[in-house]
PDB file of N, CA and C in Angstrom:
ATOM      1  N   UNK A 815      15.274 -97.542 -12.150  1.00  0.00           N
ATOM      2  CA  UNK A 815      13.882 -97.276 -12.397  1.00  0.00           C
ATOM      3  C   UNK A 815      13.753 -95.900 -13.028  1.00  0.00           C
ATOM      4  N   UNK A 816      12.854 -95.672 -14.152  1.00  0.00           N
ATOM      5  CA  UNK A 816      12.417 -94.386 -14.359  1.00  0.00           C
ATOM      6  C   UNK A 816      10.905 -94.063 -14.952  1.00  0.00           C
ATOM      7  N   UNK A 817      10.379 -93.603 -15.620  1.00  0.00           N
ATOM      8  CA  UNK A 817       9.607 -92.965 -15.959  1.00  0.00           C
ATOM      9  C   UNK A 817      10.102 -93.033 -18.223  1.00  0.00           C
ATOM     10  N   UNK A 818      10.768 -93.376 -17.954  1.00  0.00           N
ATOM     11  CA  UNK A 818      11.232 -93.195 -19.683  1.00  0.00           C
ATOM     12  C   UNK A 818      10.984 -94.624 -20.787  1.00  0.00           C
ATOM     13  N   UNK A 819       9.830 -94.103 -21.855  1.00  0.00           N
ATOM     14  CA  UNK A 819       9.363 -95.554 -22.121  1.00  0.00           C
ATOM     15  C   UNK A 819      10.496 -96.126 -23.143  1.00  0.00           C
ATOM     16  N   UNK A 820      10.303 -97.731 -22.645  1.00  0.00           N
ATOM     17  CA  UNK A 820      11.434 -98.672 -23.340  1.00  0.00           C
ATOM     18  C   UNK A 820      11.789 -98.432 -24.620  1.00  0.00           C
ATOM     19  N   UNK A 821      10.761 -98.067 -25.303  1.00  0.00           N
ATOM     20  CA  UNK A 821      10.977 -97.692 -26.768  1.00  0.00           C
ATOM     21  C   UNK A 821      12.230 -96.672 -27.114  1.00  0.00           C
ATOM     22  N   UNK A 822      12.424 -95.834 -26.027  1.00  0.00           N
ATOM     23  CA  UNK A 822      13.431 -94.539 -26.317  1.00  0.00           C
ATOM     24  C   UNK A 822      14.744 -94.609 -25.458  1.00  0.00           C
ATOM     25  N   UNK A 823      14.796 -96.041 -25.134  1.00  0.00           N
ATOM     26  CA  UNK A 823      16.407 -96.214 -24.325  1.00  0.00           C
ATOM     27  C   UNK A 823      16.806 -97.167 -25.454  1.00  0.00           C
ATOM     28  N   UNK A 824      18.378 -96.760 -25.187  1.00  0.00           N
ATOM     29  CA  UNK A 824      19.347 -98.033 -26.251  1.00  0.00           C
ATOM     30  C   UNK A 824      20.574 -97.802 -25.208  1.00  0.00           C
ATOM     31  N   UNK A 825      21.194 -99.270 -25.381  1.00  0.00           N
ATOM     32  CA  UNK A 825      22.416 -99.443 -24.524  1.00  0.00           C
ATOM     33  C   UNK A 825      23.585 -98.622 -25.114  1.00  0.00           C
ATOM     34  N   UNK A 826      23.662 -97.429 -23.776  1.00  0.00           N
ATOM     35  CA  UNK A 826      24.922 -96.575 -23.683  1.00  0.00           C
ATOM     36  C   UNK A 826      24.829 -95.132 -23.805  1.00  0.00           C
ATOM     37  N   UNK A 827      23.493 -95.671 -24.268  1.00  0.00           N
ATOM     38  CA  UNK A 827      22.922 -93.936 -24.583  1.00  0.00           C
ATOM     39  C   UNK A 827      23.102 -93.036 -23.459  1.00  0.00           C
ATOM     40  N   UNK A 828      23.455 -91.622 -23.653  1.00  0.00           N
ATOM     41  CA  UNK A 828      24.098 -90.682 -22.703  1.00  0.00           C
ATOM     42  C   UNK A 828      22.448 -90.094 -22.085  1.00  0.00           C
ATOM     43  N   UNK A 829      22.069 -89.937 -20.769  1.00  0.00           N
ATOM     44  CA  UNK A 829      21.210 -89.510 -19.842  1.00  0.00           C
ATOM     45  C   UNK A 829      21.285 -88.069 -19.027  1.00  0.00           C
ATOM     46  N   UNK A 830      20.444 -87.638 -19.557  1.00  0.00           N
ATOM     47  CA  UNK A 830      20.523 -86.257 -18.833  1.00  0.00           C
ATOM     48  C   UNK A 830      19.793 -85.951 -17.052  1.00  0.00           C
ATOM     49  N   UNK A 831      20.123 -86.472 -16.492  1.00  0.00           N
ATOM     50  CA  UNK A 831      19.727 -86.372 -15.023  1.00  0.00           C
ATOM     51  C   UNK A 831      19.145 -85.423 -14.296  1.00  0.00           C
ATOM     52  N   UNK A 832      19.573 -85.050 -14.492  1.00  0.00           N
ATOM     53  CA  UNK A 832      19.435 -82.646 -13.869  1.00  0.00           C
ATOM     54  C   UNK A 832      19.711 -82.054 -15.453  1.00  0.00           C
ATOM     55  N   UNK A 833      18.393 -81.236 -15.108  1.00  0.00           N
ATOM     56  CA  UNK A 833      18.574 -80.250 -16.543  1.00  0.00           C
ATOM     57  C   UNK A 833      17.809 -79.138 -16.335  1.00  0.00           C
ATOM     58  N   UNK A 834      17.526 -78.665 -17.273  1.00  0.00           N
ATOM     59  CA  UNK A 834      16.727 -77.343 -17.189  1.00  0.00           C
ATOM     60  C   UNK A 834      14.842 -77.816 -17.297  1.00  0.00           C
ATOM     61  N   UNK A 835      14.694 -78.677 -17.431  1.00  0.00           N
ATOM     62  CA  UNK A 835      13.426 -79.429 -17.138  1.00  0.00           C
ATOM     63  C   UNK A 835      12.879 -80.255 -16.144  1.00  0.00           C
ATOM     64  N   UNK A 836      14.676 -80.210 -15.627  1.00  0.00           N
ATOM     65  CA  UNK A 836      13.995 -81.114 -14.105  1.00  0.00           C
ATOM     66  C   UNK A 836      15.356 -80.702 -13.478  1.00  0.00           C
ATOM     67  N   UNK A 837      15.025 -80.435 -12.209  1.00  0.00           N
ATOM     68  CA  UNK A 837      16.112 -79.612 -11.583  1.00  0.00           C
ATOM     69  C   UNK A 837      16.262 -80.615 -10.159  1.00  0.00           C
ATOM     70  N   UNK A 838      17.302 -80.170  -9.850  1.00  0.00           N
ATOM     71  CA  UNK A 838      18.222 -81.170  -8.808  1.00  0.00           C
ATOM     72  C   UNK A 838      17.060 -81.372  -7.700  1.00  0.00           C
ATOM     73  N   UNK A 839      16.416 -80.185  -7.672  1.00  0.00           N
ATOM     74  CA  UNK A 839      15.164 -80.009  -6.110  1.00  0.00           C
ATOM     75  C   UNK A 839      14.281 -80.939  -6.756  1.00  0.00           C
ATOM     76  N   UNK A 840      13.774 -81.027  -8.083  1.00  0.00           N
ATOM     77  CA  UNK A 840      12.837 -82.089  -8.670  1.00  0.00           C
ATOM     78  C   UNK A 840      13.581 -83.174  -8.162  1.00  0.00           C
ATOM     79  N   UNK A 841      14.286 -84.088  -8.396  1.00  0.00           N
ATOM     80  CA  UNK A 841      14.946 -85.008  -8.112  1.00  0.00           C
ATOM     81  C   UNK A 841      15.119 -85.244  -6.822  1.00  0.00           C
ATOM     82  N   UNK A 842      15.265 -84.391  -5.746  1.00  0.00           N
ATOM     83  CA  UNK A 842      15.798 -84.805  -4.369  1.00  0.00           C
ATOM     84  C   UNK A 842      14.516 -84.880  -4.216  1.00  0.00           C
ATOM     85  N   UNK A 843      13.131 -84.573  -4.644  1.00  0.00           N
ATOM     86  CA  UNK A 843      12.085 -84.472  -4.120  1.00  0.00           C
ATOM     87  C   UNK A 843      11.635 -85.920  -4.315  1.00  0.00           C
ATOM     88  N   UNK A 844      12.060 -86.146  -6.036  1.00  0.00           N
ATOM     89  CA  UNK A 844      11.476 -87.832  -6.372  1.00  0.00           C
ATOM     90  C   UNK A 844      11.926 -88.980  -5.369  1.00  0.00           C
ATOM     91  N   UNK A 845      13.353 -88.789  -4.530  1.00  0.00           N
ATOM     92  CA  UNK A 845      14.198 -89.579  -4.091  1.00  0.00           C
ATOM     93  C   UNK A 845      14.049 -89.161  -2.648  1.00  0.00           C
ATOM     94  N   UNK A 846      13.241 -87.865  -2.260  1.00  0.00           N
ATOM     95  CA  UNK A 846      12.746 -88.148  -1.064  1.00  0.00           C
ATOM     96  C   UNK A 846      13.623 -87.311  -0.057  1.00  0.00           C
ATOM     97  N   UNK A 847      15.022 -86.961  -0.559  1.00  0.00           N
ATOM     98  CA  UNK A 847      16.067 -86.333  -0.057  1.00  0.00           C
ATOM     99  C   UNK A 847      16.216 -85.012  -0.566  1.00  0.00           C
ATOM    100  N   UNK A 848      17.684 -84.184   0.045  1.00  0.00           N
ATOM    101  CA  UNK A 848      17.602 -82.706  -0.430  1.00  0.00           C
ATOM    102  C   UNK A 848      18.586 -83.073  -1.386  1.00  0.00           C
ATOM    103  N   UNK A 849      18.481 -81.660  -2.364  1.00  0.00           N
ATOM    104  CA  UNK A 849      19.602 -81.468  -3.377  1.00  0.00           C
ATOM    105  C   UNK A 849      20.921 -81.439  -3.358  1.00  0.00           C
ATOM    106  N   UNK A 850      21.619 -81.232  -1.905  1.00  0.00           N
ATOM    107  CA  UNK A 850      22.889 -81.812  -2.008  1.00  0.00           C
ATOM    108  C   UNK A 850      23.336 -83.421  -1.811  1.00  0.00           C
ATOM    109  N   UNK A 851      22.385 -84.063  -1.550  1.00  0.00           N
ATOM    110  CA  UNK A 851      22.899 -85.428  -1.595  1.00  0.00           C
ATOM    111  C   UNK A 851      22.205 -86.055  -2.709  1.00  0.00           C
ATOM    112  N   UNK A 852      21.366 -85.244  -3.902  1.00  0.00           N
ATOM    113  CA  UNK A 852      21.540 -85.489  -5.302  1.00  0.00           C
ATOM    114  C   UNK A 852      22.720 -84.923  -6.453  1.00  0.00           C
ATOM    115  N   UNK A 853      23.331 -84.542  -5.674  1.00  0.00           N
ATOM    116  CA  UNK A 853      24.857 -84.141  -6.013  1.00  0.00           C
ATOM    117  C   UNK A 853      25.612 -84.588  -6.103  1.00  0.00           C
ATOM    118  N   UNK A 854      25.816 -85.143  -4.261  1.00  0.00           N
ATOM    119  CA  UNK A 854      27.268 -85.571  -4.292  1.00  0.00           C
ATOM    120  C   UNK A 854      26.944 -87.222  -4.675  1.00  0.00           C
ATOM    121  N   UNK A 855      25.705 -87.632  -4.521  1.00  0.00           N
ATOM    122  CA  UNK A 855      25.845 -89.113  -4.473  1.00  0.00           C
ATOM    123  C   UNK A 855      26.226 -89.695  -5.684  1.00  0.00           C
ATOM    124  N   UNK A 856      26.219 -89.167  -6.340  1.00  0.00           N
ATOM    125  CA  UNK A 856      26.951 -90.163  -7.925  1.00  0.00           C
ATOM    126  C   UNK A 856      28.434 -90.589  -7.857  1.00  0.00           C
ATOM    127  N   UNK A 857      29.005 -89.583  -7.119  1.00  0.00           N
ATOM    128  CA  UNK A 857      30.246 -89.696  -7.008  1.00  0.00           C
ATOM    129  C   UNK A 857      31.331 -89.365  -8.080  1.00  0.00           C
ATOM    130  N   UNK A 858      32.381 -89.942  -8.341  1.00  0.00           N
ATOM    131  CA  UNK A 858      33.188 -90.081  -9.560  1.00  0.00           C
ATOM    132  C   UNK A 858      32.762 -91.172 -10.217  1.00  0.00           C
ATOM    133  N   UNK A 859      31.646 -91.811 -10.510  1.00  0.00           N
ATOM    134  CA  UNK A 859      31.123 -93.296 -11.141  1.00  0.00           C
ATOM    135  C   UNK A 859      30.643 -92.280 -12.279  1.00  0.00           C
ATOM    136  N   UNK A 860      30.263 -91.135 -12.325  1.00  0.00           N
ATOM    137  CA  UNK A 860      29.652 -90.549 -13.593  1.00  0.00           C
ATOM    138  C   UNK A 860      30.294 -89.362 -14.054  1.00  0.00           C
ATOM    139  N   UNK A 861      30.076 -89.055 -15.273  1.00  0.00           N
ATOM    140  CA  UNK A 861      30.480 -88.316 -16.287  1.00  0.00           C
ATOM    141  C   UNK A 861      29.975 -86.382 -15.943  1.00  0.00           C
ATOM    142  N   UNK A 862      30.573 -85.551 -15.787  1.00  0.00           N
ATOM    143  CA  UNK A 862      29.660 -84.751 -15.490  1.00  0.00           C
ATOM    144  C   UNK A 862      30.258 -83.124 -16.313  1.00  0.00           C
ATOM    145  N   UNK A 863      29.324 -82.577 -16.631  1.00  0.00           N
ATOM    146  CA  UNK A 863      29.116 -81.476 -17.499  1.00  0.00           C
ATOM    147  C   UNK A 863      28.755 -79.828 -17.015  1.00  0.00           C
ATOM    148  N   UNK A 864      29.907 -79.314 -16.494  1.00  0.00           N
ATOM    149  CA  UNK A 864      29.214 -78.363 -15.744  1.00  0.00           C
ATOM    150  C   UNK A 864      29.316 -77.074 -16.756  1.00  0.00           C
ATOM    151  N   UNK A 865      27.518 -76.398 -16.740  1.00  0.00           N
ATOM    152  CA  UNK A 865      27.840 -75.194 -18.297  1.00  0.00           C
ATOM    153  C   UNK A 865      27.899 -73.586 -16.406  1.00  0.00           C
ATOM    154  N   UNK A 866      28.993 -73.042 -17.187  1.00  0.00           N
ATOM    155  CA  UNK A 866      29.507 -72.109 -16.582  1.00  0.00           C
ATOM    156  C   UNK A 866      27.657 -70.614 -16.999  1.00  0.00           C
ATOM    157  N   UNK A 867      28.162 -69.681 -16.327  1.00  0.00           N
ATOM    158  CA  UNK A 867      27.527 -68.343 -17.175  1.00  0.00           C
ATOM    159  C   UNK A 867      27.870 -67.731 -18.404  1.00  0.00           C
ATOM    160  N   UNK A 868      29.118 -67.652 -18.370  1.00  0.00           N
ATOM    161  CA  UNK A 868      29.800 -67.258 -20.127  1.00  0.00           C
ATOM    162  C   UNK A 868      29.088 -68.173 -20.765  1.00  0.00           C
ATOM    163  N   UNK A 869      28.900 -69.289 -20.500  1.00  0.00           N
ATOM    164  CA  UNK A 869      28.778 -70.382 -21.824  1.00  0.00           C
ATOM    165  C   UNK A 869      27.358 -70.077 -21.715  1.00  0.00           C
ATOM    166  N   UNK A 870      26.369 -69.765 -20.914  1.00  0.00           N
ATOM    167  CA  UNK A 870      25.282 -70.204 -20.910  1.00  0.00           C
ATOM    168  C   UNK A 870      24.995 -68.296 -21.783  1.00  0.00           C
ATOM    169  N   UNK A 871      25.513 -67.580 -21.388  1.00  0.00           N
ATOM    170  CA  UNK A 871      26.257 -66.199 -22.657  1.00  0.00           C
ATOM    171  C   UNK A 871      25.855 -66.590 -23.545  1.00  0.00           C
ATOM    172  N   UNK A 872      27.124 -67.214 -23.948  1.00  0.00           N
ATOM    173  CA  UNK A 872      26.981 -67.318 -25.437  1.00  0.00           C
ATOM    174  C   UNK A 872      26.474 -67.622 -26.272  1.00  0.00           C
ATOM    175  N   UNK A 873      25.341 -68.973 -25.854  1.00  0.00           N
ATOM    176  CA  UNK A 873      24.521 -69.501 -26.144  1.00  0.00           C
ATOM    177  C   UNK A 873      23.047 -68.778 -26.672  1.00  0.00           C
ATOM    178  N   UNK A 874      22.877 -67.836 -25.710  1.00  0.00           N
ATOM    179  CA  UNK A 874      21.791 -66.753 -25.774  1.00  0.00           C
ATOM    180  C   UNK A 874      22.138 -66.132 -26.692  1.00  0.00           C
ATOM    181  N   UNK A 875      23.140 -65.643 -27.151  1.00  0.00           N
ATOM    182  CA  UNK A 875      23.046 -64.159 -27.664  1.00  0.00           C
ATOM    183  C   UNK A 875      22.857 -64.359 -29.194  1.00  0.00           C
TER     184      UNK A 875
END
C-alpha cells in the first residue's frame, strides 16, 4: 500500500523508503511502531544505501 499515484510506478522501479523527506520516525509513525523496527524489519530482502558524512561533504561543497 502507499500513497504514490499509479501513474508514477513501473515494474522494478527503484523506491526510496527513508529519505530526507520522510524520515524513518515519519514511517514508524505511519506503521504505528518506533524507528528501530523500521530498520531492522526489511531485513536482507532489500537493497540498502548507506550515505556516510564525507559523502554527504562532498556533496555540499
Amino acid at each position: 500500500m502507499s500513497d504514490v499515484p499509479e501513474q508514477m510506478l513501473a515494474l522494478n522501479m527503484p523506491v526510496d523508503l527513508i529519505g530526507p523527506h520522510y524520515s524513518v520516525d515519519d514511517a514508524a509513525r505511519a506503521a504505528r511502531t518506533i524507528g528501530y523496527e523500521v530498520l531492522i524489519s526489511p531485513g536482507h530482502r532489500f537493497h540498502r544505501d548507506y550515505i556516510t558524512s564525507e559523502i554527504l561533504t562532498e556533496k555540499t561543497l
